[in-house]
Amino acid sequence: MSPQILRLPEVSRQTGLPRSSIYDLIAKNEFPSPVKLSPRSVGWVESEITTWIEDRIAVTRAGDRDE
C-alpha cells in the first residue's frame, strides 16, 4: 500500500494539537516534518503521525508506572 498524505486539519484532528503547537514541535524536531506537495502546500505522512501518537502514548504509560 502506498503512503497516505494527511493535510493539516486531519493532523490536528488526530493529534488534538492546534496548528501553532504542531509547528512549534516541528521547530524543536519533536514532530514529523511535513512533505512539500507543491510550492504552497504541505502534508504529513500518515504512518509518521501514527507512530508519533503511539510514541506519546507509550511515554505517558511508562511514566504512569513510575508513580
Coordinates of N, CA, C and O in Angstrom, one line a residue:
M1 N 0.8 -1.2 0.0 CA 0.0 0.0 0.0 C 0.9 1.2 0.0 O 1.9 1.3 0.7
S2 N 0.5 2.2 -0.8 CA 1.3 3.4 -0.9 C 1.1 4.4 0.4 O 0.0 4.3 1.0
P3 N 2.0 5.2 0.7 CA 1.9 6.1 1.8 C 0.7 7.0 1.6 O 0.5 7.5 0.5
Q4 N 0.0 7.3 2.7 CA -1.1 8.3 2.6 C -0.6 9.6 3.2 O 0.1 9.7 4.2
I5 N -1.0 10.7 2.6 CA -0.7 12.0 3.0 C -1.8 12.7 3.7 O -3.0 12.7 3.2
L6 N -1.6 13.3 4.8 CA -2.6 14.0 5.6 C -2.3 15.5 5.5 O -1.2 15.9 5.6
R7 N -3.4 16.2 5.4 CA -3.3 17.7 5.4 C -3.4 18.2 6.8 O -3.8 17.4 7.7
L8 N -3.1 19.4 7.1 CA -3.0 19.9 8.5 C -4.3 19.8 9.3 O -4.2 19.4 10.4
P9 N -5.5 20.0 8.7 CA -6.7 19.8 9.6 C -6.8 18.4 10.1 O -7.2 18.2 11.2
E10 N -6.5 17.4 9.3 CA -6.5 16.0 9.7 C -5.4 15.7 10.7 O -5.7 15.0 11.7
V11 N -4.2 16.2 10.5 CA -3.2 16.0 11.5 C -3.6 16.6 12.9 O -3.4 16.0 13.9
S12 N -4.1 17.8 12.8 CA -4.6 18.5 14.0 C -5.7 17.7 14.7 O -5.7 17.5 15.9
R13 N -6.6 17.1 13.9 CA -7.7 16.3 14.5 C -7.2 15.1 15.1 O -7.6 14.7 16.3
Q14 N -6.3 14.4 14.5 CA -5.7 13.1 15.0 C -4.9 13.3 16.3 O -4.9 12.5 17.2
T15 N -4.1 14.4 16.3 CA -3.2 14.6 17.4 C -3.9 15.4 18.6 O -3.4 15.4 19.7
G16 N -4.9 16.2 18.2 CA -5.5 17.1 19.2 C -4.7 18.4 19.4 O -5.0 19.1 20.4
L17 N -3.8 18.6 18.5 CA -2.9 19.8 18.7 C -3.3 20.9 17.7 O -3.7 20.6 16.5
P18 N -3.3 22.1 18.1 CA -3.6 23.2 17.1 C -2.3 23.4 16.2 O -1.2 23.0 16.5
R19 N -2.6 24.1 15.1 CA -1.5 24.4 14.1 C -0.3 25.0 14.8 O 0.9 24.5 14.5
S20 N -0.4 25.9 15.7 CA 0.8 26.6 16.3 C 1.6 25.6 17.1 O 2.8 25.6 17.0
S21 N 1.0 24.7 17.8 CA 1.7 23.7 18.5 C 2.4 22.7 17.6 O 3.6 22.3 17.9
I22 N 1.8 22.3 16.5 CA 2.4 21.4 15.6 C 3.7 22.0 15.0 O 4.7 21.4 15.0
Y23 N 3.6 23.3 14.6 CA 4.8 23.9 14.0 C 5.8 24.2 15.1 O 7.0 24.2 14.8
D24 N 5.5 24.5 16.3 CA 6.4 24.6 17.4 C 7.2 23.3 17.6 O 8.4 23.3 17.8
L25 N 6.5 22.2 17.6 CA 7.1 20.9 17.8 C 8.1 20.6 16.6 O 9.1 20.0 16.8
I26 N 7.6 20.9 15.4 CA 8.5 20.7 14.3 C 9.8 21.5 14.4 O 10.9 20.9 14.1
A27 N 9.7 22.7 14.8 CA 10.9 23.6 15.0 C 11.8 23.0 16.0 O 13.1 23.2 15.9
K28 N 11.3 22.2 17.0 CA 12.1 21.6 18.1 C 12.5 20.2 17.7 O 13.1 19.5 18.5
N29 N 12.2 19.8 16.4 CA 12.5 18.4 16.0 C 11.8 17.3 16.9 O 12.3 16.3 17.1
E30 N 10.6 17.7 17.3 CA 9.8 16.8 18.2 C 8.6 16.3 17.5 O 7.7 15.7 18.2
F31 N 8.4 16.5 16.2 CA 7.2 16.2 15.5 C 7.7 15.9 14.0 O 8.6 16.6 13.6
P32 N 7.0 15.0 13.3 CA 7.4 14.7 12.0 C 7.3 16.0 11.1 O 6.4 16.7 11.2
S33 N 8.3 16.1 10.2 CA 8.3 17.2 9.3 C 7.3 17.0 8.2 O 7.1 15.8 7.8
P34 N 6.7 18.1 7.7 CA 5.8 17.9 6.5 C 6.6 17.6 5.2 O 7.8 17.9 5.1
V35 N 5.8 17.1 4.3 CA 6.3 16.8 2.9 C 5.8 17.9 2.0 O 4.6 18.2 2.1
K36 N 6.7 18.5 1.3 CA 6.2 19.6 0.3 C 5.5 18.9 -0.8 O 6.0 18.1 -1.5
L37 N 4.2 19.4 -1.0 CA 3.4 18.8 -2.1 C 3.4 19.7 -3.3 O 3.3 19.2 -4.4
S38 N 3.5 21.0 -3.1 CA 3.5 22.0 -4.2 C 4.2 23.2 -3.5 O 4.5 23.2 -2.3
P39 N 4.4 24.3 -4.3 CA 5.1 25.4 -3.8 C 4.3 26.0 -2.6 O 4.9 26.6 -1.7
R40 N 3.0 25.8 -2.5 CA 2.2 26.4 -1.4 C 1.5 25.4 -0.5 O 0.6 25.8 0.2
S41 N 1.8 24.1 -0.6 CA 1.1 23.2 0.2 C 2.0 22.1 0.8 O 3.0 21.7 0.1
V42 N 1.7 21.6 1.9 CA 2.4 20.5 2.6 C 1.5 19.5 3.1 O 0.3 19.8 3.3
G43 N 2.0 18.4 3.4 CA 1.2 17.3 4.0 C 2.1 16.5 4.9 O 3.3 16.6 4.8
W44 N 1.5 15.6 5.7 CA 2.3 14.7 6.5 C 2.0 13.3 6.2 O 0.9 12.9 5.8
V45 N 3.1 12.4 6.3 CA 2.9 11.0 6.0 C 2.1 10.4 7.2 O 2.5 10.5 8.4
E46 N 1.0 9.8 6.9 CA 0.1 9.2 7.9 C 0.8 8.3 8.8 O 0.6 8.4 10.1
S47 N 1.7 7.4 8.3 CA 2.3 6.4 9.2 C 3.3 7.1 10.2 O 3.4 6.7 11.3
E48 N 3.9 8.3 9.8 CA 4.7 9.0 10.7 C 3.9 9.7 11.8 O 4.4 9.7 13.0
I49 N 2.7 10.1 11.5 CA 1.9 10.7 12.5 C 1.4 9.7 13.5 O 1.4 9.8 14.7
T50 N 1.0 8.5 12.9 CA 0.5 7.4 13.8 C 1.6 7.0 14.7 O 1.4 6.7 15.9
T51 N 2.9 6.8 14.2 CA 4.0 6.5 15.1 C 4.2 7.5 16.2 O 4.5 7.1 17.3
W52 N 4.1 8.8 15.8 CA 4.3 9.8 16.8 C 3.3 9.7 17.9 O 3.6 9.8 19.1
I53 N 2.0 9.5 17.5 CA 0.9 9.3 18.5 C 1.2 8.1 19.4 O 1.1 8.2 20.6
E54 N 1.6 7.0 18.8 CA 1.9 5.8 19.6 C 3.0 6.0 20.5 O 3.0 5.5 21.7
D55 N 4.0 6.7 20.1 CA 5.2 7.0 21.0 C 4.7 7.9 22.2 O 5.2 7.7 23.3
R56 N 3.9 8.9 21.9 CA 3.4 9.7 23.0 C 2.6 8.8 24.0 O 2.7 9.0 25.3
I57 N 1.8 7.9 23.5 CA 1.1 7.0 24.4 C 2.0 6.2 25.2 O 1.9 6.1 26.5
A58 N 3.0 5.6 24.6 CA 4.0 4.7 25.3 C 4.7 5.5 26.4 O 4.9 5.0 27.5
V59 N 5.2 6.7 26.1 CA 5.9 7.5 27.0 C 5.0 7.9 28.2 O 5.4 7.8 29.4
T60 N 3.8 8.2 28.0 CA 2.8 8.5 29.0 C 2.5 7.3 29.9 O 2.5 7.4 31.1
R61 N 2.3 6.2 29.3 CA 2.0 5.0 30.0 C 3.2 4.5 30.9 O 3.1 4.1 32.0
A62 N 4.4 4.7 30.3 CA 5.6 4.3 31.1 C 5.8 5.2 32.3 O 6.2 4.8 33.4
G63 N 5.5 6.5 32.1 CA 5.6 7.5 33.2 C 4.6 7.2 34.3 O 4.8 7.4 35.5
D64 N 3.4 6.6 33.9 CA 2.4 6.3 34.9 C 2.8 5.2 35.8 O 2.4 5.1 37.0
R65 N 3.7 4.3 35.4 CA 4.2 3.2 36.2 C 5.2 3.6 37.2 O 5.4 2.9 38.1
D66 N 5.8 4.8 37.0 CA 6.9 5.3 37.9 C 6.3 5.8 39.2 O 7.0 6.1 40.1
E67 N 5.0 6.1 39.2 CA 4.4 6.7 40.4 C 4.2 5.8 41.5 O 4.1 4.7 41.6

